[in-house]
mmCIF file of C-alpha atoms and ligand atoms in Angstrom:
data_model
loop_
_atom_site.group_PDB
_atom_site.id
_atom_site.type_symbol
_atom_site.label_atom_id
_atom_site.label_comp_id
_atom_site.label_asym_id
_atom_site.label_seq_id
_atom_site.Cartn_x
_atom_site.Cartn_y
_atom_site.Cartn_z
ATOM 1 C CA MET A 1 122.468 53.453 187.481
ATOM 2 C CA ALA A 2 119.775 56.078 186.933
ATOM 3 C CA ALA A 3 116.675 55.242 184.960
ATOM 4 C CA SER A 4 117.044 55.158 181.159
ATOM 5 C CA ILE A 5 114.638 56.829 178.752
ATOM 6 C CA ALA A 6 112.717 53.560 178.456
ATOM 7 C CA ASP A 7 112.267 53.468 182.250
ATOM 8 C CA ARG A 8 110.912 57.017 182.197
ATOM 9 C CA LEU A 9 108.307 56.426 179.491
ATOM 10 C CA VAL A 10 104.638 56.127 180.390
ATOM 11 C CA LEU A 11 102.537 55.207 177.380
ATOM 12 C CA ALA A 12 98.792 55.817 177.443
ATOM 13 C CA ALA A 13 96.996 52.462 177.156
ATOM 14 C CA GLU A 14 95.512 53.381 173.794
ATOM 15 C CA VAL A 15 98.956 54.293 172.433
ATOM 16 C CA ALA A 16 100.595 51.148 173.788
ATOM 17 C CA ASP A 17 97.827 48.983 172.273
ATOM 18 C CA ALA A 18 98.130 50.636 168.868
ATOM 19 C CA LEU A 19 101.915 50.266 168.797
ATOM 20 C CA ARG A 20 101.726 46.639 169.879
ATOM 21 C CA ASP A 21 99.182 45.891 167.134
ATOM 22 C CA GLY A 22 101.109 47.814 164.467
ATOM 23 C CA ARG A 23 98.380 50.438 164.080
ATOM 24 C CA PRO A 24 99.245 54.049 163.135
ATOM 25 C CA VAL A 25 100.245 56.487 165.894
ATOM 26 C CA VAL A 26 101.130 60.185 165.616
ATOM 27 C CA ALA A 27 103.161 62.012 168.249
ATOM 28 C CA LEU A 28 102.173 65.617 169.018
ATOM 29 C CA GLU A 29 104.361 68.074 170.898
ATOM 30 C CA SER A 30 103.348 70.205 173.874
ATOM 31 C CA THR A 31 105.547 73.314 173.861
ATOM 32 C CA LEU A 32 103.233 74.910 171.342
ATOM 33 C CA ILE A 33 100.489 74.367 173.945
ATOM 34 C CA SER A 34 102.356 75.802 176.951
ATOM 35 C CA HIS A 35 104.639 78.371 175.333
ATOM 36 C CA GLY A 36 103.335 78.916 171.790
ATOM 37 C CA LEU A 37 99.673 79.846 172.188
ATOM 38 C CA PRO A 38 97.494 81.500 174.860
ATOM 39 C CA TYR A 39 94.779 79.703 176.844
ATOM 40 C CA PRO A 40 92.121 78.648 175.791
ATOM 41 C CA GLN A 41 93.203 78.552 172.140
ATOM 42 C CA ASN A 42 96.059 76.246 173.146
ATOM 43 C CA VAL A 43 93.840 73.526 174.625
ATOM 44 C CA GLU A 44 91.356 73.887 171.777
ATOM 45 C CA VAL A 45 94.081 73.357 169.212
ATOM 46 C CA ALA A 46 95.550 70.446 171.170
ATOM 47 C CA ARG A 47 92.163 68.708 171.226
ATOM 48 C CA ALA A 48 91.430 69.556 167.592
ATOM 49 C CA SER A 49 94.835 68.122 166.624
ATOM 50 C CA GLU A 50 94.079 64.875 168.435
ATOM 51 C CA ASP A 51 90.691 64.738 166.695
ATOM 52 C CA ALA A 52 92.321 65.344 163.301
ATOM 53 C CA VAL A 53 94.765 62.479 163.899
ATOM 54 C CA ARG A 54 91.862 60.203 164.823
ATOM 55 C CA ALA A 55 89.800 61.260 161.800
ATOM 56 C CA ALA A 56 92.725 60.168 159.630
ATOM 57 C CA GLY A 57 92.638 56.722 161.255
ATOM 58 C CA ALA A 58 95.586 57.069 163.652
ATOM 59 C CA VAL A 59 95.988 57.301 167.429
ATOM 60 C CA PRO A 60 97.279 60.630 168.838
ATOM 61 C CA ALA A 61 100.063 60.651 171.416
ATOM 62 C CA THR A 62 100.605 64.097 172.891
ATOM 63 C CA VAL A 63 103.952 64.102 174.685
ATOM 64 C CA ALA A 64 104.751 66.009 177.893
ATOM 65 C CA ILE A 65 106.670 65.540 181.147
ATOM 66 C CA ARG A 66 105.284 65.388 184.661
ATOM 67 C CA GLY A 67 106.753 64.112 187.904
ATOM 68 C CA GLY A 68 109.864 62.741 186.262
ATOM 69 C CA ARG A 69 107.914 60.753 183.649
ATOM 70 C CA LEU A 70 107.830 61.143 179.879
ATOM 71 C CA LEU A 71 104.147 60.841 179.114
ATOM 72 C CA VAL A 72 103.364 59.579 175.604
ATOM 73 C CA GLY A 73 99.633 60.137 175.277
ATOM 74 C CA LEU A 74 97.924 62.555 177.676
ATOM 75 C CA ALA A 75 94.574 62.067 179.391
ATOM 76 C CA SER A 76 92.048 64.796 178.647
ATOM 77 C CA GLU A 77 92.284 66.330 182.135
ATOM 78 C CA ASP A 78 96.093 66.373 181.920
ATOM 79 C CA LEU A 79 95.932 68.227 178.624
ATOM 80 C CA GLU A 80 93.674 70.807 180.268
ATOM 81 C CA ALA A 81 95.987 71.101 183.303
ATOM 82 C CA LEU A 82 99.042 71.631 181.116
ATOM 83 C CA ALA A 83 97.312 74.191 178.912
ATOM 84 C CA ASN A 84 95.869 76.132 181.830
ATOM 85 C CA ALA A 85 98.896 76.030 184.152
ATOM 86 C CA PRO A 86 99.885 79.451 185.565
ATOM 87 C CA VAL A 87 102.292 81.303 183.282
ATOM 88 C CA GLY A 88 105.884 80.465 184.103
ATOM 89 C CA THR A 89 105.188 77.182 185.912
ATOM 90 C CA VAL A 90 105.717 74.859 182.934
ATOM 91 C CA ARG A 91 109.297 74.191 181.872
ATOM 92 C CA LYS A 92 110.289 74.045 178.218
ATOM 93 C CA ALA A 93 112.124 70.754 177.716
ATOM 94 C CA ALA A 94 114.452 70.211 174.795
ATOM 95 C CA ARG A 95 117.368 67.744 174.448
ATOM 96 C CA PRO A 96 119.714 69.930 176.551
ATOM 97 C CA THR A 97 117.097 70.468 179.263
ATOM 98 C CA LEU A 98 115.476 67.022 179.294
ATOM 99 C CA ALA A 99 117.309 65.802 182.393
ATOM 100 C CA ALA A 100 116.507 68.988 184.320
ATOM 101 C CA ALA A 101 112.856 68.684 183.330
ATOM 102 C CA LEU A 102 112.763 65.051 184.477
ATOM 103 C CA ALA A 103 114.418 65.968 187.772
ATOM 104 C CA ASP A 104 111.572 68.381 188.506
ATOM 105 C CA GLU A 105 108.262 67.365 190.050
ATOM 106 C CA GLY A 106 106.063 69.622 187.955
ATOM 107 C CA TRP A 107 105.011 69.871 184.332
ATOM 108 C CA ALA A 108 107.393 70.335 181.448
ATOM 109 C CA ALA A 109 106.314 70.697 177.859
ATOM 110 C CA THR A 110 108.387 69.017 175.182
ATOM 111 C CA THR A 111 109.755 70.874 172.156
ATOM 112 C CA VAL A 112 110.302 69.198 168.820
ATOM 113 C CA SER A 113 113.625 67.754 170.007
ATOM 114 C CA ALA A 114 112.363 66.332 173.308
ATOM 115 C CA THR A 115 109.158 65.051 171.706
ATOM 116 C CA MET A 116 111.167 63.208 169.070
ATOM 117 C CA ILE A 117 113.353 61.604 171.742
ATOM 118 C CA ALA A 118 110.304 60.323 173.649
ATOM 119 C CA ALA A 119 108.315 59.312 170.577
ATOM 120 C CA HIS A 120 111.211 57.463 168.984
ATOM 121 C CA ALA A 121 111.926 55.621 172.239
ATOM 122 C CA ALA A 122 108.270 54.586 172.319
ATOM 123 C CA GLY A 123 108.380 53.311 168.720
ATOM 124 C CA VAL A 124 106.333 56.098 167.097
ATOM 125 C CA ARG A 125 107.435 56.939 163.536
ATOM 126 C CA VAL A 126 105.347 60.010 162.690
ATOM 127 C CA PHE A 127 105.199 63.353 164.480
ATOM 128 C CA ALA A 128 103.327 66.603 163.846
ATOM 129 C CA THR A 129 104.234 70.097 165.022
ATOM 130 C CA GLY A 130 103.411 73.644 163.882
ATOM 131 C CA GLY A 131 106.748 74.928 162.699
ATOM 132 C CA ILE A 132 110.165 73.575 163.579
ATOM 133 C CA GLY A 133 112.731 75.685 165.377
ATOM 134 C CA GLY A 134 115.838 76.576 163.378
ATOM 135 C CA VAL A 135 118.538 79.158 162.928
ATOM 136 C CA HIS A 136 117.425 82.473 164.417
ATOM 137 C CA ARG A 137 118.087 85.664 162.492
ATOM 138 C CA GLY A 138 121.384 87.091 163.610
ATOM 139 C CA ALA A 139 122.584 83.689 164.828
ATOM 140 C CA LEU A 140 125.551 84.065 162.515
ATOM 141 C CA GLY A 141 125.873 87.801 163.063
ATOM 142 C CA ILE A 142 124.747 88.422 159.515
ATOM 143 C CA PRO A 143 123.226 91.713 158.353
ATOM 144 C CA GLY A 144 119.795 92.243 159.844
ATOM 145 C CA GLY A 145 121.016 90.740 163.090
ATOM 146 C CA SER A 146 122.760 92.621 165.873
ATOM 147 C CA GLY A 147 126.125 92.117 164.199
ATOM 148 C CA THR A 148 127.353 89.882 167.035
ATOM 149 C CA PRO A 149 126.616 86.191 166.382
ATOM 150 C CA THR A 150 124.166 84.788 168.942
ATOM 151 C CA LEU A 151 124.636 81.210 167.659
ATOM 152 C CA ASP A 152 120.979 80.653 168.544
ATOM 153 C CA VAL A 153 120.292 77.490 166.568
ATOM 154 C CA SER A 154 117.393 75.363 167.805
ATOM 155 C CA SER A 155 118.214 71.891 169.084
ATOM 156 C CA ASP A 156 115.317 70.829 166.835
ATOM 157 C CA LEU A 157 117.742 70.829 163.889
ATOM 158 C CA GLU A 158 120.239 68.479 165.539
ATOM 159 C CA GLU A 159 117.401 66.203 166.583
ATOM 160 C CA LEU A 160 116.085 66.034 163.033
ATOM 161 C CA ALA A 161 119.613 65.035 161.975
ATOM 162 C CA ARG A 162 119.892 62.184 164.462
ATOM 163 C CA THR A 163 116.425 60.733 165.039
ATOM 164 C CA PRO A 164 114.672 58.847 162.237
ATOM 165 C CA MET A 165 111.025 59.949 162.056
ATOM 166 C CA ALA A 166 108.634 61.538 159.587
ATOM 167 C CA VAL A 167 108.039 65.066 160.908
ATOM 168 C CA VAL A 168 105.156 67.122 159.545
ATOM 169 C CA CYS A 169 105.190 70.918 159.882
ATOM 170 C CA ALA A 170 104.086 74.048 158.007
ATOM 171 C CA GLY A 171 107.683 75.026 157.305
ATOM 172 C CA PRO A 172 110.342 76.380 159.640
ATOM 173 C CA LYS A 173 108.824 79.167 161.762
ATOM 174 C CA ALA A 174 108.870 82.406 159.762
ATOM 175 C CA ILE A 175 110.578 84.261 162.624
ATOM 176 C CA LEU A 176 113.758 82.343 161.681
ATOM 177 C CA ASP A 177 116.434 82.764 159.056
ATOM 178 C CA VAL A 178 114.724 80.254 156.781
ATOM 179 C CA PRO A 179 117.317 79.978 153.969
ATOM 180 C CA VAL A 180 120.107 79.336 156.507
ATOM 181 C CA THR A 181 117.874 76.819 158.311
ATOM 182 C CA LEU A 182 117.437 74.933 155.023
ATOM 183 C CA GLU A 183 121.207 74.906 154.459
ATOM 184 C CA TYR A 184 121.722 73.520 157.964
ATOM 185 C CA LEU A 185 119.182 70.741 157.359
ATOM 186 C CA GLU A 186 120.824 69.867 154.056
ATOM 187 C CA THR A 187 124.263 69.660 155.669
ATOM 188 C CA ARG A 188 122.901 67.416 158.415
ATOM 189 C CA GLY A 189 121.180 65.049 155.991
ATOM 190 C CA VAL A 190 117.543 65.968 156.547
ATOM 191 C CA PRO A 191 115.385 65.917 153.407
ATOM 192 C CA VAL A 192 112.885 68.792 153.264
ATOM 193 C CA VAL A 193 109.799 68.138 151.178
ATOM 194 C CA ALA A 194 106.976 70.532 150.300
ATOM 195 C CA ILE A 195 103.607 68.886 149.793
ATOM 196 C CA GLY A 196 101.618 70.078 146.781
ATOM 197 C CA GLN A 197 103.614 73.194 145.872
ATOM 198 C CA ALA A 198 107.046 74.171 144.581
ATOM 199 C CA GLU A 199 107.647 76.813 147.256
ATOM 200 C CA LEU A 200 108.569 75.980 150.800
ATOM 201 C CA PRO A 201 105.482 76.686 152.960
ATOM 202 C CA GLY A 202 106.009 79.910 154.929
ATOM 203 C CA PHE A 203 104.449 78.883 158.284
ATOM 204 C CA TYR A 204 101.906 81.761 158.764
ATOM 205 C CA ALA A 205 101.726 82.188 154.971
ATOM 206 C CA ARG A 206 101.405 79.541 152.283
ATOM 207 C CA SER A 207 104.366 80.940 150.399
ATOM 208 C CA SER A 208 107.845 81.835 151.611
ATOM 209 C CA GLY A 209 109.495 83.080 148.447
ATOM 210 C CA ILE A 210 111.953 80.196 148.835
ATOM 211 C CA ALA A 211 112.002 77.148 146.573
ATOM 212 C CA ALA A 212 111.503 73.896 148.445
ATOM 213 C CA PRO A 213 114.466 71.518 148.158
ATOM 214 C CA MET A 214 112.005 68.807 147.052
ATOM 215 C CA THR A 215 108.310 68.755 146.151
ATOM 216 C CA VAL A 216 105.758 65.946 146.052
ATOM 217 C CA GLU A 217 102.276 66.175 144.605
ATOM 218 C CA ASP A 218 100.209 65.017 147.546
ATOM 219 C CA VAL A 219 100.148 63.355 150.950
ATOM 220 C CA ALA A 220 100.330 59.836 149.489
ATOM 221 C CA ALA A 221 103.518 60.751 147.629
ATOM 222 C CA ALA A 222 104.880 62.339 150.808
ATOM 223 C CA ALA A 223 104.243 59.080 152.667
ATOM 224 C CA GLU A 224 106.068 57.141 149.937
ATOM 225 C CA ILE A 225 109.200 59.267 150.075
ATOM 226 C CA ALA A 226 109.078 59.149 153.889
ATOM 227 C CA ALA A 227 108.883 55.351 153.808
ATOM 228 C CA LEU A 228 111.814 55.211 151.395
ATOM 229 C CA HIS A 229 113.920 57.602 153.482
ATOM 230 C CA LEU A 230 113.194 55.829 156.767
ATOM 231 C CA GLY A 231 113.698 52.410 155.135
ATOM 232 C CA LEU A 232 117.229 53.333 154.087
ATOM 233 C CA GLY A 233 118.198 53.567 157.741
ATOM 234 C CA LEU A 234 120.172 56.769 157.314
ATOM 235 C CA GLY A 235 119.376 57.829 160.858
ATOM 236 C CA SER A 236 117.926 61.237 160.070
ATOM 237 C CA ALA A 237 114.344 62.439 160.037
ATOM 238 C CA ILE A 238 112.498 63.607 156.932
ATOM 239 C CA LEU A 239 110.715 66.952 157.157
ATOM 240 C CA LEU A 240 107.387 67.137 155.342
ATOM 241 C CA CYS A 241 105.964 70.633 154.932
ATOM 242 C CA ALA A 242 102.237 71.230 154.411
ATOM 243 C CA PRO A 243 101.078 74.805 153.754
ATOM 244 C CA VAL A 244 98.724 76.516 156.219
ATOM 245 C CA PRO A 245 95.074 76.232 155.027
ATOM 246 C CA ALA A 246 94.262 79.125 152.688
ATOM 247 C CA ASP A 247 91.319 80.479 154.703
ATOM 248 C CA ALA A 248 93.482 81.070 157.790
ATOM 249 C CA ALA A 249 96.768 82.050 156.126
ATOM 250 C CA LEU A 250 98.302 85.478 156.745
ATOM 251 C CA PRO A 251 99.201 87.466 153.634
ATOM 252 C CA GLU A 252 102.959 87.159 153.242
ATOM 253 C CA ASP A 253 103.565 90.927 153.560
ATOM 254 C CA VAL A 254 101.473 91.181 156.749
ATOM 255 C CA ALA A 255 103.401 88.307 158.316
ATOM 256 C CA ARG A 256 106.740 89.764 157.242
ATOM 257 C CA GLY A 257 105.981 93.245 158.614
ATOM 258 C CA ALA A 258 104.923 91.933 162.022
ATOM 259 C CA ILE A 259 107.874 89.550 162.252
ATOM 260 C CA GLU A 260 110.413 92.211 161.378
ATOM 261 C CA GLN A 261 109.012 94.587 163.986
ATOM 262 C CA ALA A 262 108.915 91.828 166.633
ATOM 263 C CA ILE A 263 112.522 90.821 165.917
ATOM 264 C CA ALA A 264 113.715 94.439 166.136
ATOM 265 C CA GLU A 265 111.930 94.833 169.483
ATOM 266 C CA ALA A 266 113.369 91.565 170.796
ATOM 267 C CA GLU A 267 116.868 92.710 169.923
ATOM 268 C CA ALA A 268 116.313 96.106 171.529
ATOM 269 C CA GLY A 269 114.967 94.404 174.683
ATOM 270 C CA ALA A 270 117.723 91.745 174.697
ATOM 271 C CA VAL A 271 115.223 88.874 174.646
ATOM 272 C CA ARG A 272 117.241 85.733 173.989
ATOM 273 C CA GLY A 273 117.669 82.026 174.680
ATOM 274 C CA PRO A 274 114.712 79.655 175.050
ATOM 275 C CA ALA A 275 112.459 82.649 175.816
ATOM 276 C CA LEU A 276 113.004 84.153 172.359
ATOM 277 C CA THR A 277 110.706 81.960 170.265
ATOM 278 C CA PRO A 278 107.701 82.225 172.648
ATOM 279 C CA TRP A 279 108.247 85.976 172.949
ATOM 280 C CA LEU A 280 108.327 86.494 169.174
ATOM 281 C CA LEU A 281 105.222 84.335 168.596
ATOM 282 C CA SER A 282 103.310 86.274 171.212
ATOM 283 C CA ARG A 283 104.443 89.665 169.919
ATOM 284 C CA VAL A 284 103.501 88.743 166.337
ATOM 285 C CA ALA A 285 100.060 87.779 167.683
ATOM 286 C CA ASP A 286 99.663 91.248 169.239
ATOM 287 C CA LEU A 287 100.896 93.041 166.133
ATOM 288 C CA THR A 288 98.499 91.131 163.857
ATOM 289 C CA GLU A 289 95.599 91.497 166.330
ATOM 290 C CA GLY A 290 95.302 87.755 166.695
ATOM 291 C CA ALA A 291 95.391 86.890 162.994
ATOM 292 C CA SER A 292 98.676 85.008 163.490
ATOM 293 C CA ILE A 293 97.012 82.868 166.166
ATOM 294 C CA ARG A 294 94.280 81.886 163.728
ATOM 295 C CA ALA A 295 96.933 80.922 161.182
ATOM 296 C CA ASN A 296 99.029 79.109 163.788
ATOM 297 C CA THR A 297 96.122 77.080 165.146
ATOM 298 C CA ALA A 298 94.869 76.174 161.665
ATOM 299 C CA LEU A 299 98.280 75.036 160.490
ATOM 300 C CA ILE A 300 98.844 72.907 163.603
ATOM 301 C CA VAL A 301 95.552 71.059 163.144
ATOM 302 C CA ASN A 302 96.231 70.641 159.421
ATOM 303 C CA ASP A 303 99.684 69.197 160.165
ATOM 304 C CA ALA A 304 98.100 66.727 162.592
ATOM 305 C CA ARG A 305 95.650 65.600 159.894
ATOM 306 C CA VAL A 306 98.436 65.187 157.324
ATOM 307 C CA ALA A 307 100.565 63.286 159.850
ATOM 308 C CA GLY A 308 97.620 60.986 160.605
ATOM 309 C CA GLU A 309 97.263 60.203 156.917
ATOM 310 C CA ILE A 310 100.991 59.585 156.576
ATOM 311 C CA ALA A 311 101.033 57.295 159.610
ATOM 312 C CA ALA A 312 98.097 55.337 158.196
ATOM 313 C CA HIS A 313 99.896 54.986 154.880
ATOM 314 C CA LEU A 314 103.151 53.876 156.537
ATOM 315 C CA THR A 315 101.533 51.128 158.573
ATOM 316 C CA ALA A 316 99.604 49.925 155.514
ATOM 317 C CA HIS A 317 102.685 49.801 153.276
ATOM 318 C CA VAL A 318 105.754 49.467 155.493
ATOM 319 C CA PRO A 319 105.786 46.737 158.121
HETATM 320 N N1 LIG B 1 105.350 75.251 166.414
HETATM 321 C C1 LIG B 1 104.438 76.230 166.726
HETATM 322 N N2 LIG B 1 104.583 76.877 167.914
HETATM 323 C C2 LIG B 1 105.609 76.585 168.797
HETATM 324 C C3 LIG B 1 106.579 75.567 168.459
HETATM 325 C C4 LIG B 1 106.379 74.931 167.254
HETATM 326 O O1 LIG B 1 103.523 76.495 165.938
HETATM 327 O O2 LIG B 1 105.696 77.201 169.871
HETATM 328 C C5 LIG B 1 107.711 75.231 169.437
HETATM 329 C C6 LIG B 1 108.248 73.807 169.196
HETATM 330 O O3 LIG B 1 108.172 73.102 170.409
HETATM 331 C C7 LIG B 1 109.693 74.009 168.788
HETATM 332 C C8 LIG B 1 110.038 75.233 169.577
HETATM 333 O O4 LIG B 1 110.505 72.887 169.082
HETATM 334 O O5 LIG B 1 108.885 76.064 169.347
HETATM 335 C C9 LIG B 1 111.342 75.860 169.130
HETATM 336 O O6 LIG B 1 111.909 76.561 170.193
HETATM 337 P P1 LIG B 1 113.452 77.074 170.092
HETATM 338 O O7 LIG B 1 113.459 78.005 168.929
HETATM 339 O O8 LIG B 1 113.731 77.752 171.409
HETATM 340 O O9 LIG B 1 114.306 75.870 169.884
HETATM 341 MN MN1 LIG B 2 117.315 78.725 170.905
#
């Protein structure tokens, strides 16, 4: 019999110690490093995220794949190697591509879905990302899309439905069909909670124009509802959405203009599949002359801080 997930896991010593002692740990994903941001901003944000988790009193566990192993907690030189790997040499591993990534000798970065699989198997309960994947515009062939359904729905959504963790993000990525993504999460039993505002955070922007399904006042209240949800044993994750810090946010109209242009260009150029999200993020960065990268990096580090605080709260209050 081939090795199970547990056999594939390699926990960093610091992560293993913290989990054994019941201390807070936060998983961090790596696709945003390899496919979401350019070098050197990607390694800077990865390090800043780890620092933010530590400052909140938790241990960071950045997840990635190398040589057939699911690494939970990366050494500093590994983080640098992953971030600085030649373009095109790092695979993007999600649930459907996890086995292929593990069969390979090289690096693979883990998306939200693959990170959740590894983190949950390791016993980590809290995870921070930038923005979750979701239902792409035109996935259902609705107006604004090409007319033909692409059915491009991120495996992140199915993972959130089936893996119990507290996941912190700055909202679904704004390149998506956000209202349809919320409907999908509702159907699949994933609570979506905005922290400190009535509107769902809009990823690059603080606002999205869409009411959040649920709002809590602050991070402590977010940790309480997360503990309650996870304690019920329903099997699904809870999605906690923290708005991008105000000083790095993109004005909503600037973000919308760039996103709409990028999506139109992607359709015209037939960019699709796993390449679509990285392509759109990079094109939005060009169109905003880097302002979207400032927003994206700031929101990722902020999510890591919030996740650290939530993890600390969970270990203090939920055995
Ligand atoms: N958040 C970011 N940048 C990213 C991602 C999240 O700020 O690049 C990544 C995550 O790994 C997420 C993935 O799981 O984008 C979604 O890809 P897709 O739409 O192909 O499922
Ligand atoms: Mn997809």
